[in-house]
mmCIF file of C-alpha atoms in Angstrom:
data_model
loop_
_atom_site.group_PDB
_atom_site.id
_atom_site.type_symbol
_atom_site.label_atom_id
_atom_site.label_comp_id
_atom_site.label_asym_id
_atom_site.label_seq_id
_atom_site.Cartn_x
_atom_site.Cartn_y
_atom_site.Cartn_z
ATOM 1 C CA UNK A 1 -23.210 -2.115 -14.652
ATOM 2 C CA UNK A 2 -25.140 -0.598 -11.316
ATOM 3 C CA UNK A 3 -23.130 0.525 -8.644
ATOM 4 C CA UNK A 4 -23.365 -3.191 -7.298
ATOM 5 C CA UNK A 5 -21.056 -6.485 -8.913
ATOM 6 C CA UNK A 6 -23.779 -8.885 -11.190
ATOM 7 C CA UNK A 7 -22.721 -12.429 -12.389
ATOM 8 C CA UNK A 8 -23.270 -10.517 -15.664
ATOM 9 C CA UNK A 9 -20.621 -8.083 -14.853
ATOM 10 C CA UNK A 10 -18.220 -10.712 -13.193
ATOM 11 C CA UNK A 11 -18.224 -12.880 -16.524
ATOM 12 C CA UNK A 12 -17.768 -10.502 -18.666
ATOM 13 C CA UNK A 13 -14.395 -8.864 -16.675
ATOM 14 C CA UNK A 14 -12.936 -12.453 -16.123
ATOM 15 C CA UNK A 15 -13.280 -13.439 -19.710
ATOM 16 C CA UNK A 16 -9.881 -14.604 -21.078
ATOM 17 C CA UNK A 17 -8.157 -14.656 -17.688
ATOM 18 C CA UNK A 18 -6.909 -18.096 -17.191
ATOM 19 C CA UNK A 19 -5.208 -19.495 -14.372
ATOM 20 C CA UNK A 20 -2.093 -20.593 -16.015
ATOM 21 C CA UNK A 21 -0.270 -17.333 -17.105
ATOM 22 C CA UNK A 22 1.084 -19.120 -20.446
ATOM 23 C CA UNK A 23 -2.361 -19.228 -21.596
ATOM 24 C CA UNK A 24 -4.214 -16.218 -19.760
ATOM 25 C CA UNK A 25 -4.964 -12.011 -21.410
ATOM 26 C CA UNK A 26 -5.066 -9.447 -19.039
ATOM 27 C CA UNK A 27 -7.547 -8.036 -17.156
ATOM 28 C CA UNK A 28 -10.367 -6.394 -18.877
ATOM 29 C CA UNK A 29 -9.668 -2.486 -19.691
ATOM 30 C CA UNK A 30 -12.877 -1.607 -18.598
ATOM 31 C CA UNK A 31 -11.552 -2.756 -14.901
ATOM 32 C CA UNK A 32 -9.062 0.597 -15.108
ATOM 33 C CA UNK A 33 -11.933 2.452 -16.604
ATOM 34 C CA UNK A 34 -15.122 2.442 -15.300
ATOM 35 C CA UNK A 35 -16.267 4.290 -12.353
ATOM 36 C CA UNK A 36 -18.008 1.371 -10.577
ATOM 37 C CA UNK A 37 -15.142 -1.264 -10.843
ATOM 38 C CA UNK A 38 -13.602 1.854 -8.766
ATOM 39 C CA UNK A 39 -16.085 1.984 -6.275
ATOM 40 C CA UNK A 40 -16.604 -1.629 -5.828
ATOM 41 C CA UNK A 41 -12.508 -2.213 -5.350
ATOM 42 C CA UNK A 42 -12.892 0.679 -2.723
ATOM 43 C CA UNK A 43 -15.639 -1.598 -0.841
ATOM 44 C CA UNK A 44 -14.267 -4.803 -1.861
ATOM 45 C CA UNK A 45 -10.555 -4.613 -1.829
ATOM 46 C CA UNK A 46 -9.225 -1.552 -0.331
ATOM 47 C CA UNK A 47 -11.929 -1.473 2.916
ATOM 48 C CA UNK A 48 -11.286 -5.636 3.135
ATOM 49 C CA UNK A 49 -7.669 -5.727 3.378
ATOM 50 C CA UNK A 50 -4.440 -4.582 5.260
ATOM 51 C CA UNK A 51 -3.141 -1.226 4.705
ATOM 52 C CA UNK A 52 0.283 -0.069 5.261
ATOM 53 C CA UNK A 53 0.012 3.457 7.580
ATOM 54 C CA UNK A 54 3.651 4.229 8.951
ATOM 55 C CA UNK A 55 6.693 2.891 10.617
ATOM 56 C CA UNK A 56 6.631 1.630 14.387
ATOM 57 C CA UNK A 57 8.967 4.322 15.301
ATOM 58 C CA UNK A 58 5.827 6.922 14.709
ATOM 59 C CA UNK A 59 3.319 5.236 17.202
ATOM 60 C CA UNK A 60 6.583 3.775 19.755
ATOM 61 C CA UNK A 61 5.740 5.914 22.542
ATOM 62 C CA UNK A 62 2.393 5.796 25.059
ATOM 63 C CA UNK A 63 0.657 8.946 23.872
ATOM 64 C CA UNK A 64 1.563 9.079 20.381
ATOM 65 C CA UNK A 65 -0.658 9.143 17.665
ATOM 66 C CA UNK A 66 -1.009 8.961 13.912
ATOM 67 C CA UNK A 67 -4.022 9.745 11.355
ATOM 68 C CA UNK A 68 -4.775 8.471 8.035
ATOM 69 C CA UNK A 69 -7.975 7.629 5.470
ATOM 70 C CA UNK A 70 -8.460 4.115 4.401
ATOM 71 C CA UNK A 71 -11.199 3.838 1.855
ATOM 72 C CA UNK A 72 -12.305 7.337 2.405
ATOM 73 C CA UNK A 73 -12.934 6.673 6.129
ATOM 74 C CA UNK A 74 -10.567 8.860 8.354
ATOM 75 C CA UNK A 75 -8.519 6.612 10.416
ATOM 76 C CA UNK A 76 -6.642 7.213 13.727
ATOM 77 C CA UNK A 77 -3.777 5.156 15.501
ATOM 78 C CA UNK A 78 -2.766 5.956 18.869
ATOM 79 C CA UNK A 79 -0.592 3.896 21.621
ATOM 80 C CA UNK A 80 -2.505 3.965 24.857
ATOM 81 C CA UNK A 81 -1.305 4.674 28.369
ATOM 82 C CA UNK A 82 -0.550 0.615 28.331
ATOM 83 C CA UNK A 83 1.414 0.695 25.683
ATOM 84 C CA UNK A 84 -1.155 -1.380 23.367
ATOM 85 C CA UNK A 85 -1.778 -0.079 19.539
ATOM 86 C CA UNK A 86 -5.110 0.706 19.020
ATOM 87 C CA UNK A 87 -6.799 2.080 15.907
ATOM 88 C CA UNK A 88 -10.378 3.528 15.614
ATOM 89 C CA UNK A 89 -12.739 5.869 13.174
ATOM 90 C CA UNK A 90 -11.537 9.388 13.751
ATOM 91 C CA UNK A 91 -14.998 10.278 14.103
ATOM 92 C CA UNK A 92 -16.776 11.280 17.667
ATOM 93 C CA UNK A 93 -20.037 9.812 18.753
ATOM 94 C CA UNK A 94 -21.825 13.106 19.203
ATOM 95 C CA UNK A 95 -21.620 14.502 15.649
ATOM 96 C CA UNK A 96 -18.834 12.910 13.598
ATOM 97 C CA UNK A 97 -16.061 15.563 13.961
ATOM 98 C CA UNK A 98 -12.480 14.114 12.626
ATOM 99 C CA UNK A 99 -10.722 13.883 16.375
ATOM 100 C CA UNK A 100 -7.079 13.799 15.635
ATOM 101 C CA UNK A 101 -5.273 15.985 13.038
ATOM 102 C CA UNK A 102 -1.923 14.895 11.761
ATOM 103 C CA UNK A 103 0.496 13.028 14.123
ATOM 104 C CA UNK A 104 1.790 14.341 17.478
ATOM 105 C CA UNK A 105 1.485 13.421 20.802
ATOM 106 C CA UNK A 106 -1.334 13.094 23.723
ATOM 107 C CA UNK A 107 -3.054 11.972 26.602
ATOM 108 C CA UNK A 108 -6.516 12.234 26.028
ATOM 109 C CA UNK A 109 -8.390 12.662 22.750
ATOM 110 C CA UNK A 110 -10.833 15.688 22.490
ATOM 111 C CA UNK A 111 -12.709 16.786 19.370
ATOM 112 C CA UNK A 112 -12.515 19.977 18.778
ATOM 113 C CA UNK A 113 -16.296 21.036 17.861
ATOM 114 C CA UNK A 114 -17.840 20.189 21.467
ATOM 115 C CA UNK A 115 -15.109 19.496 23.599
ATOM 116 C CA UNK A 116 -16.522 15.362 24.012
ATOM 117 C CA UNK A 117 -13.499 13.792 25.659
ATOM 118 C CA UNK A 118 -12.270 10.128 25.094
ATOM 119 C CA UNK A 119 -9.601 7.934 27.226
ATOM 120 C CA UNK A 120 -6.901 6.708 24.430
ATOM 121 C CA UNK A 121 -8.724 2.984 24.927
ATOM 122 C CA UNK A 122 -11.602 5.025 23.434
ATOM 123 C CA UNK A 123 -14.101 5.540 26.088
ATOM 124 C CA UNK A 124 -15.945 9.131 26.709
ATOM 125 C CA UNK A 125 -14.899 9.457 29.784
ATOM 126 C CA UNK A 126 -16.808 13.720 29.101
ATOM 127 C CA UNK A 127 -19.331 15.320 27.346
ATOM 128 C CA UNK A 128 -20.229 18.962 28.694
ATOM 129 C CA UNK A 129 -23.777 19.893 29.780
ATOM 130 C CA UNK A 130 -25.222 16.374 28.931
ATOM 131 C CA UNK A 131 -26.226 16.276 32.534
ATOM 132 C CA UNK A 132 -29.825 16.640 31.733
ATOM 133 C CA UNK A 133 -30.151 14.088 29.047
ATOM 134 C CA UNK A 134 -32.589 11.310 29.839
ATOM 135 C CA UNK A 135 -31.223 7.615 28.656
ATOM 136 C CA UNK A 136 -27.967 8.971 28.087
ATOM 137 C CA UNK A 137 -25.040 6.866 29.942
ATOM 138 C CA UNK A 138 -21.237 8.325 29.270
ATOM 139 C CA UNK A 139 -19.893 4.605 30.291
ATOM 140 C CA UNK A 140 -21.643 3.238 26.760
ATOM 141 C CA UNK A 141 -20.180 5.242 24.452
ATOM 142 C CA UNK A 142 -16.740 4.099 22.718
ATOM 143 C CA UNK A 143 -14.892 4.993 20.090
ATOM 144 C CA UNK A 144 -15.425 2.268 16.686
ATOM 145 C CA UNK A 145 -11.816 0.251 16.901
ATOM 146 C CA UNK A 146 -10.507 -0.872 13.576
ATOM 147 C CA UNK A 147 -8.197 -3.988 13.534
ATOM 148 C CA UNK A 148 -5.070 -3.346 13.746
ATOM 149 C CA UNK A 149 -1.476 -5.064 13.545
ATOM 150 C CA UNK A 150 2.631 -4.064 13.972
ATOM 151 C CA UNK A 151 3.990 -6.502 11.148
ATOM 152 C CA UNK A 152 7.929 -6.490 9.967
ATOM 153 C CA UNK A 153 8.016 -2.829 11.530
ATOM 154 C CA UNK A 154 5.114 -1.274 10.049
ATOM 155 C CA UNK A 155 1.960 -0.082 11.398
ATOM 156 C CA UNK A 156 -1.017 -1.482 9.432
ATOM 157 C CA UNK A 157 -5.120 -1.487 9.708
ATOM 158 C CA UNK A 158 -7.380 -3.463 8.775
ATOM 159 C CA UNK A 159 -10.832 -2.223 8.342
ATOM 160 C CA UNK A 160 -13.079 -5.554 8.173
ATOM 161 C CA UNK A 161 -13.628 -6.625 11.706
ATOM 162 C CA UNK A 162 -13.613 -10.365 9.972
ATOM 163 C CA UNK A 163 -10.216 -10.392 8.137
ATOM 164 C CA UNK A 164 -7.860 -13.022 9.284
ATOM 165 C CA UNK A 165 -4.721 -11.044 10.794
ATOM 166 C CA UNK A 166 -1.850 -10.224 8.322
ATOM 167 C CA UNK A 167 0.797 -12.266 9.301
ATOM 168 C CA UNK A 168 -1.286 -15.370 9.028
ATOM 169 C CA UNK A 169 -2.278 -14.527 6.053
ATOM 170 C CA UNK A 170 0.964 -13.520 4.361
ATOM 171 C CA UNK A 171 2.695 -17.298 5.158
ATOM 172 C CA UNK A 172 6.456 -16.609 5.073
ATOM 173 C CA UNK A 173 6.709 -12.846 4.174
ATOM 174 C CA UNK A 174 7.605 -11.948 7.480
ATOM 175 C CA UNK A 175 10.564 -14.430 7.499
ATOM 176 C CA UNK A 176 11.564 -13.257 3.793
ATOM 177 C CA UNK A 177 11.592 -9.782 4.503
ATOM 178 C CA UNK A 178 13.587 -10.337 8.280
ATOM 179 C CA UNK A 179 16.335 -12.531 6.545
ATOM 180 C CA UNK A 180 17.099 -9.550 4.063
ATOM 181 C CA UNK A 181 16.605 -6.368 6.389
ATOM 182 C CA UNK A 182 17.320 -7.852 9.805
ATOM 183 C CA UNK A 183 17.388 -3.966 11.011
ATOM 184 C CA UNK A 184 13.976 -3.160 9.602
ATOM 185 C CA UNK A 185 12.521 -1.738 13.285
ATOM 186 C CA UNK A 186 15.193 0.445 13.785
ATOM 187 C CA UNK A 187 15.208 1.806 10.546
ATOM 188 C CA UNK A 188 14.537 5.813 11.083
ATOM 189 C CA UNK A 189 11.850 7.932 8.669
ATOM 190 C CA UNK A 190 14.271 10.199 6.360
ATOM 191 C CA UNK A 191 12.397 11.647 3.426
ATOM 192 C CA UNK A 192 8.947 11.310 1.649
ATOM 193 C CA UNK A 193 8.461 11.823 -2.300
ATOM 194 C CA UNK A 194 4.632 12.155 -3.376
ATOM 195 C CA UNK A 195 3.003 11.781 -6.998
ATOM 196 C CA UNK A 196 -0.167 12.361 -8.510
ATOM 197 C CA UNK A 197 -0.900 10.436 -11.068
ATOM 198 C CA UNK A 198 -3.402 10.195 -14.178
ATOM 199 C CA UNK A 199 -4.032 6.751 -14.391
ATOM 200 C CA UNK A 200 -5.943 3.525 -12.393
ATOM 201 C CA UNK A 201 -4.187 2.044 -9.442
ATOM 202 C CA UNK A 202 -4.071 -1.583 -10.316
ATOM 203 C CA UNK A 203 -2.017 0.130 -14.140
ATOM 204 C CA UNK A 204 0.456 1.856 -11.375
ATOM 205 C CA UNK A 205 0.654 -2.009 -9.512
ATOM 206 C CA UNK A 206 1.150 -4.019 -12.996
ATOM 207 C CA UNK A 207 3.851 -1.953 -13.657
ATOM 208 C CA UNK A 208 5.378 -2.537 -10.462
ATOM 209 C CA UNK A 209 4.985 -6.298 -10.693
ATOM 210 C CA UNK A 210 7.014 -6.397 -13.913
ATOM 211 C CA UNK A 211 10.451 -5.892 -15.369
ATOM 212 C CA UNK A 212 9.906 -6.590 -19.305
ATOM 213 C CA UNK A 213 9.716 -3.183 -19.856
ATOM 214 C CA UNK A 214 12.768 -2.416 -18.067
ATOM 215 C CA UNK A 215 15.493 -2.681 -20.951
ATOM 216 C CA UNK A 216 12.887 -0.615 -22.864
ATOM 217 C CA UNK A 217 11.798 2.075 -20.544
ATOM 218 C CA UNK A 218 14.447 1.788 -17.620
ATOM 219 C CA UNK A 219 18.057 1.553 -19.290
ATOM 220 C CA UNK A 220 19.694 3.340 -16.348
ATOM 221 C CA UNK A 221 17.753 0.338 -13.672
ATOM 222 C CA UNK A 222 19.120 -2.673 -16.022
ATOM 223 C CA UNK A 223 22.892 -1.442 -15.053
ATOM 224 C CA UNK A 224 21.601 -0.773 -11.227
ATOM 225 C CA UNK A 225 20.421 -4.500 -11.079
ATOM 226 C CA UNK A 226 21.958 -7.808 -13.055
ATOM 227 C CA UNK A 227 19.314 -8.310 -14.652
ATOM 228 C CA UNK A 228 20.316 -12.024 -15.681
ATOM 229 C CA UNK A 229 19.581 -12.856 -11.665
ATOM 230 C CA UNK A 230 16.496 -10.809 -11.766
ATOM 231 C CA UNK A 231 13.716 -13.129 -10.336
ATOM 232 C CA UNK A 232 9.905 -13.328 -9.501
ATOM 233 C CA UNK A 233 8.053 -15.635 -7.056
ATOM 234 C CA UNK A 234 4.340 -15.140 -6.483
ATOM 235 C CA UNK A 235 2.508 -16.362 -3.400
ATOM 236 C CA UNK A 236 -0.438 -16.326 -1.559
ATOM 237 C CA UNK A 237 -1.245 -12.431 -1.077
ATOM 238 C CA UNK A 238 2.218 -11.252 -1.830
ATOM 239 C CA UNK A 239 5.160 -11.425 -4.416
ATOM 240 C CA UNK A 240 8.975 -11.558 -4.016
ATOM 241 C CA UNK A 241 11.487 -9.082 -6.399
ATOM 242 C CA UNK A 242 15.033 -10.398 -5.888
ATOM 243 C CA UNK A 243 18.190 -9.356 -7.965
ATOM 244 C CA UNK A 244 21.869 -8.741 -7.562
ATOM 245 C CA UNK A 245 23.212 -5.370 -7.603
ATOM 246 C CA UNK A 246 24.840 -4.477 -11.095
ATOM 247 C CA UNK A 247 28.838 -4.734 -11.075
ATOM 248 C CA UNK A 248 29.458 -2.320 -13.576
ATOM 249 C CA UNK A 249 29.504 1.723 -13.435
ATOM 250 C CA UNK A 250 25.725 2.701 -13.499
ATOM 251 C CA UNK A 251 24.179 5.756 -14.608
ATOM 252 C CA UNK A 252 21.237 5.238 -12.041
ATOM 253 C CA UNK A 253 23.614 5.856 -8.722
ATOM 254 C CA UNK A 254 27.150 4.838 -7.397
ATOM 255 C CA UNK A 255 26.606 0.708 -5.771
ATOM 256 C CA UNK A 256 30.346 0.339 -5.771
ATOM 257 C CA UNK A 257 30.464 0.755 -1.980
ATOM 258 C CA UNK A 258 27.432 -0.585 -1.142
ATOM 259 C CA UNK A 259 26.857 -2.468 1.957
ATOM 260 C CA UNK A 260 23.565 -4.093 0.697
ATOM 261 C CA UNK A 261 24.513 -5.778 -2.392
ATOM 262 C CA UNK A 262 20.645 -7.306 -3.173
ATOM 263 C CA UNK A 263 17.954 -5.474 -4.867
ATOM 264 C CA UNK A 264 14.913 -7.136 -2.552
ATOM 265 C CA UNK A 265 11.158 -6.737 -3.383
ATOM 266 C CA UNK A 266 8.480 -7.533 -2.234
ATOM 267 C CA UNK A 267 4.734 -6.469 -3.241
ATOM 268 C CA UNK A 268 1.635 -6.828 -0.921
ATOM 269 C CA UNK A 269 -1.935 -7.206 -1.703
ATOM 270 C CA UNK A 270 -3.494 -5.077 -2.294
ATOM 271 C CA UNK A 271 -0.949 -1.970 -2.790
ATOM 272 C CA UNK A 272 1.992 -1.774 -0.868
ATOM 273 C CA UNK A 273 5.557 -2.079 -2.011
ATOM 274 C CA UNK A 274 8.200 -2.680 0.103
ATOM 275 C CA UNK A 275 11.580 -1.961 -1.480
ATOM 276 C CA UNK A 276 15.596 -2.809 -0.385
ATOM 277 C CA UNK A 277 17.672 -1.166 -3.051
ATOM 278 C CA UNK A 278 21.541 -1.772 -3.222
ATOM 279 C CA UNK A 279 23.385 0.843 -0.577
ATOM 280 C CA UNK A 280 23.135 1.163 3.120
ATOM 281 C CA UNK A 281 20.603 -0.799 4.663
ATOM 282 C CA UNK A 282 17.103 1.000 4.001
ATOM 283 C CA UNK A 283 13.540 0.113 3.584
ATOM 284 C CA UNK A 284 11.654 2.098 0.516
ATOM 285 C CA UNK A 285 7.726 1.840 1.258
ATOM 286 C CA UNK A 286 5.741 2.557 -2.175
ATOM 287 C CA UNK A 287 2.225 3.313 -0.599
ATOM 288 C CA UNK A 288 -0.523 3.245 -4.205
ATOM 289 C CA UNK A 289 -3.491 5.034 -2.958
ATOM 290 C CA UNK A 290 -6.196 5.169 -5.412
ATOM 291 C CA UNK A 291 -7.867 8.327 -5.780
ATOM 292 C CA UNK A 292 -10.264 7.867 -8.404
ATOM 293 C CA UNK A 293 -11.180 5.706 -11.534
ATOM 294 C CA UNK A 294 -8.205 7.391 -13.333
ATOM 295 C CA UNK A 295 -6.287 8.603 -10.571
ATOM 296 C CA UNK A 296 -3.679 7.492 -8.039
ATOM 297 C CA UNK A 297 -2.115 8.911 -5.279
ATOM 298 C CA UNK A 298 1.883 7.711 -4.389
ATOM 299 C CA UNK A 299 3.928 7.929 -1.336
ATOM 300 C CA UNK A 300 7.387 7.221 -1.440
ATOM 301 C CA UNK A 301 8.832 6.785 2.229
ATOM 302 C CA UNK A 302 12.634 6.254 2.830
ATOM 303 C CA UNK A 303 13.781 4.680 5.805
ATOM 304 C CA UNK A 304 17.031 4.412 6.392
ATOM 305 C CA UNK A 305 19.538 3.573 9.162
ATOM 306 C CA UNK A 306 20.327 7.977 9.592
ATOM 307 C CA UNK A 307 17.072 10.422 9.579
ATOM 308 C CA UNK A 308 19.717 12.276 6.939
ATOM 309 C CA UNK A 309 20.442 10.249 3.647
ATOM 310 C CA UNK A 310 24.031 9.606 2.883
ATOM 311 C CA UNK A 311 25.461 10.715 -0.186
ATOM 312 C CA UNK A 312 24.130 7.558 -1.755
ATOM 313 C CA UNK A 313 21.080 7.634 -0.758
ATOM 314 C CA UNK A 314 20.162 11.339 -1.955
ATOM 315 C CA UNK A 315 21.698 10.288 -5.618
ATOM 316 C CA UNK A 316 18.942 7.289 -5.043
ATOM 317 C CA UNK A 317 16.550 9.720 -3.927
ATOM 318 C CA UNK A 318 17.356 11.994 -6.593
ATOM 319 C CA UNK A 319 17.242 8.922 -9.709
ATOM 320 C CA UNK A 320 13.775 7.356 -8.266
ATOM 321 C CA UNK A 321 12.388 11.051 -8.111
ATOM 322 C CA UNK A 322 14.099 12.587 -11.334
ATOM 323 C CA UNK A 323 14.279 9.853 -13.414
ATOM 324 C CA UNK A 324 12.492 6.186 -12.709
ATOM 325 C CA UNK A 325 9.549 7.542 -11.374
ATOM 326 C CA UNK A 326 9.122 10.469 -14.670
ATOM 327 C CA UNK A 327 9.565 7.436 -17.030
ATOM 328 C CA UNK A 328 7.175 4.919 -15.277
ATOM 329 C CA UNK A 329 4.603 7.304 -14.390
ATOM 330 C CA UNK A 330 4.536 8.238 -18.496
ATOM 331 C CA UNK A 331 4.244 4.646 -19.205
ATOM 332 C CA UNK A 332 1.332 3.874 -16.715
ATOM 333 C CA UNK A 333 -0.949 7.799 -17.964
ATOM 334 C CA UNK A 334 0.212 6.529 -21.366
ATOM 335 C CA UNK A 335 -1.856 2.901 -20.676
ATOM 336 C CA UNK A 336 -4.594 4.698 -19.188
ATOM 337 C CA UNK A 337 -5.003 7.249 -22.139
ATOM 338 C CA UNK A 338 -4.905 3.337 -24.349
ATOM 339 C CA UNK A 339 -7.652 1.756 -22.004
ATOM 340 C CA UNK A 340 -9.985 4.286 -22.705
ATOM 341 C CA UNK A 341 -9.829 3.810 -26.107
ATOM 342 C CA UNK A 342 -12.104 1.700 -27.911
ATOM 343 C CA UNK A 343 -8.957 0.099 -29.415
ATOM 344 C CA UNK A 344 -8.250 -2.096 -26.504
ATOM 345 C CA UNK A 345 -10.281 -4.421 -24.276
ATOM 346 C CA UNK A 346 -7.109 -6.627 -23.344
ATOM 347 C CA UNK A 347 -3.811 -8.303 -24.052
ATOM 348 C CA UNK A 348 -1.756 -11.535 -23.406
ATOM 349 C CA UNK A 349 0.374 -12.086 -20.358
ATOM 350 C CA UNK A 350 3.736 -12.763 -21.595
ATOM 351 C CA UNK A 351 5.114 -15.429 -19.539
ATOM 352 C CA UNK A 352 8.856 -17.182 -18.705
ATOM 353 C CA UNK A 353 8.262 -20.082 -16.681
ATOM 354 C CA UNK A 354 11.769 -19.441 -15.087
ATOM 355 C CA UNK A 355 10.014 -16.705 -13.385
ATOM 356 C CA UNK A 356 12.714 -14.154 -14.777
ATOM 357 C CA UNK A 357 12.319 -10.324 -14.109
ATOM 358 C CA UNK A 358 11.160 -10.098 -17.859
ATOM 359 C CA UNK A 359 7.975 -12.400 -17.040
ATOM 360 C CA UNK A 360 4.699 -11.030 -16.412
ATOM 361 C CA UNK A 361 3.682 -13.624 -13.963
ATOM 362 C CA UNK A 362 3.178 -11.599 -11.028
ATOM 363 C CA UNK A 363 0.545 -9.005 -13.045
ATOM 364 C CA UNK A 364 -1.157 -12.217 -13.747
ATOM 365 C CA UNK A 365 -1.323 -13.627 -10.047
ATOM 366 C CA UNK A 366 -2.370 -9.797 -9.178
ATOM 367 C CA UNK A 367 -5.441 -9.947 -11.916
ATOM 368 C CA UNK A 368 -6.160 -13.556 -10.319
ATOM 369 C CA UNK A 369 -6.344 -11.918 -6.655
ATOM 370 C CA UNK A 370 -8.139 -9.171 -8.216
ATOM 371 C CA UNK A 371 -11.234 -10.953 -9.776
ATOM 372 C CA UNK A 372 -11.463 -12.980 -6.597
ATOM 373 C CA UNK A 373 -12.475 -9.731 -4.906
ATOM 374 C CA UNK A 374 -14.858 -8.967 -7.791
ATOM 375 C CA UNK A 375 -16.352 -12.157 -7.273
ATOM 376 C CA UNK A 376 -16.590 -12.146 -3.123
ATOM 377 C CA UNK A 377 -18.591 -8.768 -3.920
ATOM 378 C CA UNK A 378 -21.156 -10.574 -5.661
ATOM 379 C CA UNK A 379 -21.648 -13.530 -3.080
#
């Protein structure tokens, strides 16, 4: 396969997908393997869709500012003097210096190689000793803009100037995701966990999109959760995760108080999570960044109603970081290590058409979503 998609290549990683799950294998290993399925997803997928990048609460203020890299480009955010979100390239017009470090406050943007000033709409408003340049007019230069959209309380870009906008294409996710976490805007940032991981990003995503291997690999989560109420819906470009908390004592963390008493969902295209476990009201934001054929970068930020976690909510902290995230990331470097094997080229989707936690439904509609990138790359 050359760097670029052929029909060839298409036919050959859709083979045995079918679009009824009961029937369908999985993907293809060589679609976690090789190095130019990476770098087509990275053109195709992650540079074509909408990308979670913080809370609201980071960009609220005029003057405030947030960076980021989508696809490898360096991205920056920033809420203008009007109060209106904009997001461009970090990168100035004069010789592609990264503009904005980190996340702070400002009222002007100035790189810091030639002292080339920008207004926060993005226009060079100076550019020292340029006086003398013939054909060169300050008013024409701008900063690239990026699409960007506030959606449930989160901040995300968009880096294809043609995508549709996210909440029209995500039908009722906004609605879903309201109804259970009516508070989501005011929801404070109140502690990040990070993981690097040696394995493909879409192995990290199938494992998030499924529960069969729960009672196997995740005894302490099947007491957290009733897992008899444990159900799945797929749509469009997103899926919904919806069970009762567990009544019984739990080794995972103490639910008996709990004021949320629903263990809600939901999974984006291409790779964010959105998670409301049972406790105070909170919103977990699983951000799957991939980093390479074989490796994925995680971000795990809690937002909860406090900037400090309750006692609760540090035992949660404490269980996703010391215990669920130790056995799934095992499980997903364990897969990896078994794709690139000759030993396996793919499996069967294992399907309940109850849609019950213990159905591997969602993977499927995930693999679906996938291929129809692969195949938009080759048109």
């Amino acid at each position: 396969m050359g760097h670029r998609f052929t029909q060839e290549d298409f036919i050959r990683l859709s083979a045995g997908y079918d679009q009824a799950p009961q029937r369908s294998l999985s993907l293809n290993a060589e679609a976690y393997t090789d190095p130019r399925c990476y770098l087509v997803e990275q053109e195709a997928i992650i540079a074509r869709s909408w990308q979670w990048v913080c809370h609201v609460e980071k960009v609220r203020e005029p003057g405030s500012y947030t960076t980021t890299v989508i696809a490898g480009k360096p991205i920056a955010i920033v809420r203008d003097g009007d109060g209106r979100l904009r997001a461009f390239y970090n990168v100035c017009k004069h010789r592609a210096h990264e503009l904005l470090c980190g996340d702070g406050k400002t009222n002007r943007i100035m790189c810091p190689y030639h002292a080339w000033v920008y207004r926060l709409d993005g226009q060079l408003v100076r550019s020292p000793h340029t006086e003398n340049l013939e054909n060169f007019d300050i008013g024409s230069i701008c900063l690239d803009q990026v699409q960007i959209e506030e959606f449930c309380g989160f901040i995300y870009v968009n880096l294809d100037p043609q995508a549709a906008s996210l909440s029209s294409q995500s039908g009722d996710l906004e609605t879903e995701i309201r109804h259970w976490a009516p508070d989501i805007d005011q929801l404070t940032f109140g502690h990040r966990l990070t993981y690097d991981i040696k394995s493909n990003w879409k192995n990290v995503v199938d494992n998030f999109l499924e529960c069969y291997h729960c009672p196997t690999a995740h005894k302490d989560f099947c007491e957290l959760v009733d897992m008899d109420s444990y159900k799945v819906t797929t749509h469009g470009i997103y899926s919904s995760h919806m069970a009762d908390a567990g009544n019984s004592p739990n080794a995972a963390y103490d639910v008996s108080n709990a004021s949320v008493r629903t263990h809600a969902v939901w999974w984006l295209w291409p790779n964010t999570c959105l998670m409301r476990y049972p406790g105070r009201s909170s919103m977990i934001v699983l951000n799957i960044i991939p980093a390479g054929p074989d490796r994925t970068l995680e971000t795990y930020d809690f937002f909860l109603e406090t900037p400090q976690p309750d006692e609760t909510e540090l035992e949660a902290i404490r269980y996703l970081d010391e215990v669920l995230q130790v056995e799934d990331i095992g499980l997903v470097e364990s897969v990896q290590r078994g794709m690139n094997t000759p030993a396996f080229q793919q499996g069967r989707i294992v399907h309940d058409p109850k849609g019950s936690g213990k159905s591997e439904h969602a993977v499927h509609h995930f693999h679906g979503l996938v291929l129809d990138a692969y195949e938009k790359a080759i048109a």
